[in-house]
GROMACS .gro file of C-alpha atoms in nm:
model
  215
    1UNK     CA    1  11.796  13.725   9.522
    2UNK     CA    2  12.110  13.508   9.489
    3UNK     CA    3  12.110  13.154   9.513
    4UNK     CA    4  12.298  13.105   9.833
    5UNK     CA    5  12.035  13.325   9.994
    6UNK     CA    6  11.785  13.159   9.924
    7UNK     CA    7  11.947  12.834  10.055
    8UNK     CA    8  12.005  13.007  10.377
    9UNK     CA    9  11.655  13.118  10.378
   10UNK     CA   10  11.551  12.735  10.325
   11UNK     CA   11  11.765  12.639  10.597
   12UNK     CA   12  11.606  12.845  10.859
   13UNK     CA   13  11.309  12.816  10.710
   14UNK     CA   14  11.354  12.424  10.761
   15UNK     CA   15  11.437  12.461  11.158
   16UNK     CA   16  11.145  12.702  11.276
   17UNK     CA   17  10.927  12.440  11.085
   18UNK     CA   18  11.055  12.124  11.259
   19UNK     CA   19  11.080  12.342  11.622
   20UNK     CA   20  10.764  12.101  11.810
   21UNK     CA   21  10.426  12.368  11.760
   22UNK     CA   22  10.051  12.273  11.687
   23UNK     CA   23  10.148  12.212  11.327
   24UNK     CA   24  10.424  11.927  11.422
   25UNK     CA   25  10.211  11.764  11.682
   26UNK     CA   26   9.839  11.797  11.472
   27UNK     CA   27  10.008  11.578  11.161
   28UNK     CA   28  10.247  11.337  11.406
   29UNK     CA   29   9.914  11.247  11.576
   30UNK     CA   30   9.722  11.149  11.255
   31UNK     CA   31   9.991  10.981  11.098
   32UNK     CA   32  10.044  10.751  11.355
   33UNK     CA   33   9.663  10.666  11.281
   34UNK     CA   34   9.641  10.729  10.923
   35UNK     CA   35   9.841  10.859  10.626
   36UNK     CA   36   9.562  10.935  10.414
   37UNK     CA   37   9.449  11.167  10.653
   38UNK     CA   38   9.801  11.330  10.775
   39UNK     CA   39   9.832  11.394  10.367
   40UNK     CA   40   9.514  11.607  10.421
   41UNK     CA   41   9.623  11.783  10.722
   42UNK     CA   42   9.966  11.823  10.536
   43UNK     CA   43   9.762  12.018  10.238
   44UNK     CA   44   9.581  12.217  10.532
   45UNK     CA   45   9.858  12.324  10.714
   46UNK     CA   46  10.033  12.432  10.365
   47UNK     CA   47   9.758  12.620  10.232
   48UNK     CA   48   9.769  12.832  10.561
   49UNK     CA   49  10.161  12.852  10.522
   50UNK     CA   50  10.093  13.013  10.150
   51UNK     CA   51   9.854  13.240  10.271
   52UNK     CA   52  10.085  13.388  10.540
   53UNK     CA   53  10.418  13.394  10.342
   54UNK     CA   54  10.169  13.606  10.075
   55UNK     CA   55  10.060  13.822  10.336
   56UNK     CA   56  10.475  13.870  10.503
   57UNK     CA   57  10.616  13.905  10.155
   58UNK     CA   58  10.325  14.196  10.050
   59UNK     CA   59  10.346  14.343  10.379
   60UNK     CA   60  10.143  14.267  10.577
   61UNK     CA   61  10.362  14.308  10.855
   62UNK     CA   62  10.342  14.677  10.893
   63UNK     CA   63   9.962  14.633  10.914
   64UNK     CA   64   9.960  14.476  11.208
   65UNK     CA   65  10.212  14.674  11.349
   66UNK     CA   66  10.020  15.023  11.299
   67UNK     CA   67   9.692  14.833  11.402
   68UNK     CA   68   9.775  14.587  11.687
   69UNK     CA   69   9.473  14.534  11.782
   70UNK     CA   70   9.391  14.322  11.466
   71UNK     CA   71   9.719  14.068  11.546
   72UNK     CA   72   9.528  14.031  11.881
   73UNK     CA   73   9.132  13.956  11.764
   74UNK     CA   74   9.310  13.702  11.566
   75UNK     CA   75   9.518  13.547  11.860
   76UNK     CA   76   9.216  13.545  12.046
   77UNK     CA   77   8.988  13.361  11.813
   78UNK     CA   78   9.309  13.151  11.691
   79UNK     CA   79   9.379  13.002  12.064
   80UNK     CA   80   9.033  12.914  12.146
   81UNK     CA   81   9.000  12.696  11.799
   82UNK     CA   82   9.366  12.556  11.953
   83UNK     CA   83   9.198  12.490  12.301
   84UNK     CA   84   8.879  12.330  12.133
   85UNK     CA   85   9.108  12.079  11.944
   86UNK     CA   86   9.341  12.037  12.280
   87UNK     CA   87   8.942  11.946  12.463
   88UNK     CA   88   8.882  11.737  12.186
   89UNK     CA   89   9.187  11.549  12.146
   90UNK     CA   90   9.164  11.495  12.510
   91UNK     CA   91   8.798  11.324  12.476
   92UNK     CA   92   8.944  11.116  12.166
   93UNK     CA   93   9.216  10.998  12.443
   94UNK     CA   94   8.954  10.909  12.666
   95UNK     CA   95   8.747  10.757  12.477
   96UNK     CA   96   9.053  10.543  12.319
   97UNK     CA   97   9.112  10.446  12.687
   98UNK     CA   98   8.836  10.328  12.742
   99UNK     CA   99   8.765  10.130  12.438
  100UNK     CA  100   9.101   9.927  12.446
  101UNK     CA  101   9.283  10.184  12.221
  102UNK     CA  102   9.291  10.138  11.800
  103UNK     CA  103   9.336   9.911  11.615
  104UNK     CA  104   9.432   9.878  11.236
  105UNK     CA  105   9.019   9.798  11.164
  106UNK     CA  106   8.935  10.134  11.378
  107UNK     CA  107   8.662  10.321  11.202
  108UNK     CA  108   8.938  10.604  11.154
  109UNK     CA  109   8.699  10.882  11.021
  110UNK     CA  110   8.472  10.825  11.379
  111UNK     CA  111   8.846  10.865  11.567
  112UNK     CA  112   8.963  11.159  11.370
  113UNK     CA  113   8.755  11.267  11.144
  114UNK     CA  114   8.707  11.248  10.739
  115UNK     CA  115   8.995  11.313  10.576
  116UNK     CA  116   8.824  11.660  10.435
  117UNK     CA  117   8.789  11.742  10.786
  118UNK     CA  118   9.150  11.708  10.862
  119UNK     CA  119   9.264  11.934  10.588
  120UNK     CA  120   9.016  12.216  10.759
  121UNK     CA  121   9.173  12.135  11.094
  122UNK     CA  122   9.516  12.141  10.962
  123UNK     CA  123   9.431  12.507  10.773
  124UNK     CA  124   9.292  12.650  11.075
  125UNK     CA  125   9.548  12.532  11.299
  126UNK     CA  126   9.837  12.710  11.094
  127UNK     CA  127   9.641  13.021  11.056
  128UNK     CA  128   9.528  13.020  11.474
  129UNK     CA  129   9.892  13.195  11.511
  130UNK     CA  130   9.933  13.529  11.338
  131UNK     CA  131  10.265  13.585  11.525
  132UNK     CA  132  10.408  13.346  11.258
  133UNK     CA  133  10.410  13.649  11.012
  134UNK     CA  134  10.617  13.851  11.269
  135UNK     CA  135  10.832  13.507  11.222
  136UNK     CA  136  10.792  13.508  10.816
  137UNK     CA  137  10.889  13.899  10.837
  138UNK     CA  138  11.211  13.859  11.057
  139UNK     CA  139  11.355  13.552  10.850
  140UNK     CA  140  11.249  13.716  10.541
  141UNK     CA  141  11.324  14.062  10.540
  142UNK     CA  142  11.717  14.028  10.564
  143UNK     CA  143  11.682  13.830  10.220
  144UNK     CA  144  11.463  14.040  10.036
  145UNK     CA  145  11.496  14.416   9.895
  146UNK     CA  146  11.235  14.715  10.007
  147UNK     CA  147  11.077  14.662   9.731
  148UNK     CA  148  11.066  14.316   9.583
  149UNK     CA  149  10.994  14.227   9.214
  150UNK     CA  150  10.672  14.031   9.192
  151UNK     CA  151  10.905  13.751   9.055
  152UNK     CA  152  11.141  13.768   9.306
  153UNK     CA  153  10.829  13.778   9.537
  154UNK     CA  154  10.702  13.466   9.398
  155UNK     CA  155  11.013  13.280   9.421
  156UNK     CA  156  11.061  13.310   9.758
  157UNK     CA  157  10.699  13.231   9.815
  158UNK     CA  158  10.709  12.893   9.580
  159UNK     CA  159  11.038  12.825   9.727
  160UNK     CA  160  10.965  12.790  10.112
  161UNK     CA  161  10.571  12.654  10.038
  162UNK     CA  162  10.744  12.380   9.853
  163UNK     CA  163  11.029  12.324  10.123
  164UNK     CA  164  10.715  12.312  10.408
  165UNK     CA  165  10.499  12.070  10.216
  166UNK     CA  166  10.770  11.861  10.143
  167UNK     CA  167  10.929  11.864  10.499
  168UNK     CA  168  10.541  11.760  10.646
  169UNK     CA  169  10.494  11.509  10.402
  170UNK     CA  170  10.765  11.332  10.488
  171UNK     CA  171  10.733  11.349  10.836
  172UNK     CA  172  10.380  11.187  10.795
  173UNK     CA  173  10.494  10.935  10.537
  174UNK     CA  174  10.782  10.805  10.804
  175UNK     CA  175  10.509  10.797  11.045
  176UNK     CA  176  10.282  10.650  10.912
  177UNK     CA  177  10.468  10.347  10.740
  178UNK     CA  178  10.325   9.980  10.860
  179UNK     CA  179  10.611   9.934  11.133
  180UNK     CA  180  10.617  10.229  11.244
  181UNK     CA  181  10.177  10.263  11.271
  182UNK     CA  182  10.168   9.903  11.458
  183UNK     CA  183  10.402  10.027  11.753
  184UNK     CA  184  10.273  10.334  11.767
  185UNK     CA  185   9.867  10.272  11.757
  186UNK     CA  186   9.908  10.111  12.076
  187UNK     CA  187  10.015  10.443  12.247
  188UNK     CA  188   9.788  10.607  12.040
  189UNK     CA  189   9.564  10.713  12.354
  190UNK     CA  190   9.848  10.871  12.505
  191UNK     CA  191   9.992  11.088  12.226
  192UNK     CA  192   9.664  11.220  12.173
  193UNK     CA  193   9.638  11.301  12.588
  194UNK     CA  194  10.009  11.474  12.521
  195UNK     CA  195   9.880  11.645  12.176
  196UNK     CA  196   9.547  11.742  12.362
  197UNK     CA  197   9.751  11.873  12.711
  198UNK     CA  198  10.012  12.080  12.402
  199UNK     CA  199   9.721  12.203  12.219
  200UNK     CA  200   9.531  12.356  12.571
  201UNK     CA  201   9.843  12.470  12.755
  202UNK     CA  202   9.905  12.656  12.353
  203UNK     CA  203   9.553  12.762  12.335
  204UNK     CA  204   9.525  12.936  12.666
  205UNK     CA  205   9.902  13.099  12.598
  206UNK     CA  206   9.741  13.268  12.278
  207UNK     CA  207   9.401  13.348  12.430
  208UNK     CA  208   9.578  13.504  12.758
  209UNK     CA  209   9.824  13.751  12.463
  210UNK     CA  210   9.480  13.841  12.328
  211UNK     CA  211   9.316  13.931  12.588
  212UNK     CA  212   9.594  14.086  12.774
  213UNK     CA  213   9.714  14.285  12.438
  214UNK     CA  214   9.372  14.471  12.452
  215UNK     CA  215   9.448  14.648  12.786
   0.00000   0.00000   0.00000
């Protein structure tokens, strides 16, 4: 693979990963509460990244294309753990609400859980969507020759893990700087009601594919 291509591939890599999805809207959420714990959802959300660029790059694709019905279990099971976080984050905005909203001295792991916690949400929230390895595959593919090298493999894999953990982590580290935490914790009820109302109306979209993919 020559360098430019790989650029290119960085570059779209870098757009689909900034378009607004579960991923965007999980880590924007805890930053604005805590960047210890958006670094943990950050690590989450790249882990599940790693696992499906291994699975587009070794093709995987072509699995679930010949067997369909394995692309839907896993949309099925993957949007109701995305419509249990959009009910939860919808309690959490409640509850916020109702207490007066947060504060800096907020017990943060009560609000949203330990930091551990968060970098299981963030894993499982990246990996609720198998459709992103029919995204992997389509960006990939025109980069990448029938038969990849396993170092050529591996580059590309390194390569676009790095550019996603990167890009995350410094969309939680902007968020969650002093200035920008202090404006934002006092909307904090309501971008957890928006992430909750993203995460449900996402959640349902991926449960109703399942189902309907089955008949």
């Amino acid at each position: 693979m020559e360098l430019n291509q790989l650029g290119t591939l960085v570059l779209i890599s870098l757009v689909g990963m900034v378009t607004p999805g579960p991923d965007i809207f999980f880590v924007t959420r805890l930053a604005t509460k805590s960047r210890r714990h958006a670094y943990a959802a950050v690590c989450g959300i790249t882990i599940g990244v790693t696992i499906w660029l291994t699975l587009t790059v070794f093709g995987a694709t072509a699995l679930l294309t010949a067997y369909p019905a394995i692309l839907s279990t896993i949309q099925l099971v993957g949007g109701l753990w995305i419509l249990w976080m959009g009910i939860q984050l919808l309690l959490s905005a409640r509850a916020q609400l109702r207490d007066g909203g947060v504060t800096v001295a907020t017990n943060l792991d009560a609000l949203v859980g330990t930091p551990r916690s968060c970098l299981r949400q963030g894993l499982f929230t990246n990996l609720s969507n198998p459709k992103i390895i029919l995204y992997l595959a389509a960006i990939i593919a025109p980069f990448l020759p029938s038969a990849p090298s396993i170092g050529t493999a591996l580059l590309v894999i390194v390569t676009l893990v790095t550019c996603t953990f990167g890009g995350f982590m410094l969309l939680a580290t902007l968020i969650s700087t002093n200035a920008m935490r202090v404006k934002l914790l006092k909307a904090g009820p309501w971008i957890d009601l928006g992430a909750g109302l993203f995460f449900i109306f996402a959640g349902c979209g991926l449960v109703f594919a399942g189902v309907t993919s089955f008949f």
